[in-house]
C-alpha angles and dihedrals in degrees: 000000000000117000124243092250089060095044093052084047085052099050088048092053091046089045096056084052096045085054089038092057096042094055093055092040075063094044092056098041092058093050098045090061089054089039096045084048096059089047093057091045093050093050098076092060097055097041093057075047103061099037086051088053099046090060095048093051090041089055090040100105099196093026082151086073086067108098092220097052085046108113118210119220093228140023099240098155117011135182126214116195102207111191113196132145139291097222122025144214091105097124108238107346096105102042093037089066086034093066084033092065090032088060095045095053101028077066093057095046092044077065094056092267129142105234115210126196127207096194119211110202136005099290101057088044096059084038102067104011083098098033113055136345116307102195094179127006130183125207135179100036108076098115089042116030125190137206098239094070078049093053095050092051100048083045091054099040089044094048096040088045094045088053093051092247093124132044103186134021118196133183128212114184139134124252122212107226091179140322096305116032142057139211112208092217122195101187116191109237116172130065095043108234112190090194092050093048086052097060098039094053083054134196122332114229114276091027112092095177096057151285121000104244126195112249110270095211086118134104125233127230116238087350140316091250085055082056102043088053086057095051100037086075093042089051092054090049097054090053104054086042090059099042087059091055088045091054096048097056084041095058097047083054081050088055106045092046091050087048096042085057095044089050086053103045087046084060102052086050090058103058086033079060094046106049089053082049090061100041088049096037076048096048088050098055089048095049083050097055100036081056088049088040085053099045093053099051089048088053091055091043087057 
């Protein structure tokens, strides 16, 4: 049985940590509210975007011309943009967009396709900087994202799919639905579907049979499919930027759920500690005063 000094070592340990835990539980609490809040800001743009978007290609009449709407008939080549965190202890939220991104390409080179990364933060960097072939990776800006690491990844996907060095794009990332809890997302980048766009940005209020789309009673200069090539980059932008920002609010959340566990089950530690300090603190009186019981009886027997 332990002795009393090495429990009371132990419930000091398990209480730094608990402080520890609960600090950071704060930290991240703090951080979600202001994270959450630039996610929410950012939506609006991309959503006029996209409905902008939707009515130009919908009026492009040979929209299939545009390099960025092309399908190819097979993934020879494919790109997966994986976004994790710079720092962990955030429970799964690294490892779940790691196997994400492993599952999605361990299908294309199952066919016989080369899978590329492009790894946002520091995890997914370590991650696959041993595993495939990381083309481009960011580090540092996890928790604030800018648009310029947006803007070098949607320069890089729209050139390489233009040029017909990528056949498919895809996204993993985790939304932040609210303060607690996480969606793991795998959006479909590249090739751009119209149709496709239009049922995952969903209904407006107030529309139950889809998207709100700007009324297409205008005429394009010099024509809707030369517009459609000049959004098409700026949509693509615009999604990878947001789903920075999304991931950002999504990993304090993280954050705050993994340290909110960790403060619980210290406590319980503690009390489970406690209470083995008093039954052996207990045992040892008793054994004290049975040994100073015996050797006076002893005394008076003599």
């Amino acid at each position: 049985m332990a002795n009393l000094r090495d429990i009371r070592k132990r419930i000091s340990s398990v209480q730094s940590t608990e402080q520890i835990t609960r600090t950071m539980e704060m930290v991240s609490t703090a951080k979600i509210r202001r994270a959450l809040d630039r996610a929410m800001q950012a939506e609006p743009y991309k959503a006029a975007l996209t409905d902008v978007m939707l009515t130009v290609a919908q009026d492009a009449e040979v929209a299939g011309n545009n390099p960025m709407l092309k399908r190819r008939d097979e993934v020879q080549r494919g790109l997966v943009i994986v976004i994790s965190s710079d720092r962990g202890l955030a429970g799964g939220f690294n490892v779940g967009a790691a196997r994400a991104a492993e599952k999605i390409m361990g299908g294309w080179e199952r066919a016989g396709a080369k899978a590329e990364v492009i790894a946002c933060g520091r995890k997914a960097t370590e991650y696959f900087r041993h595993h495939t072939n990381l083309v481009m990776h960011f580090e540092g800006n996890s928790a604030e994202p800018n648009l310029e690491d947006a803007r070098m990844i949607s320069s890089y996907v729209c050139r390489a799919y233009a040029a017909g060095e990528l056949d498919r794009v895809e996204l993993v990332y985790h939304h932040a639905r609210n303060r607690v809890d996480q969606d793991l997302r795998v959006e479909h980048l590249l090739p751009l579907d119209p149709e496709a766009v239009a049922m995952a940005h969903g209904p407006r209020k107030n529309d139950t049979e889809g998207p709100s789309r700007v009324s297409s009673s205008f005429k394009f200069v010099p024509s809707a499919e030369h517009v459609l090539g000049e959004l098409v980059p700026s949509y693509i932008l615009t999604v990878i930027h947001q789903a920075l920002i999304d991931s950002a609010a999504a990993e304090q959340g993280a954050r705050r759920k993994a340290m909110h566990s960790a403060t619980e089950n210290a406590t319980a530690i503690v009390a489970t500690l406690t209470r083995t300090y008093n039954r052996v603190r207990q045992a040892s009186i008793t054994t004290e005063i049975n040994e100073i019981v015996g050797g006076a009886s002893a005394l008076e027997e003599q």
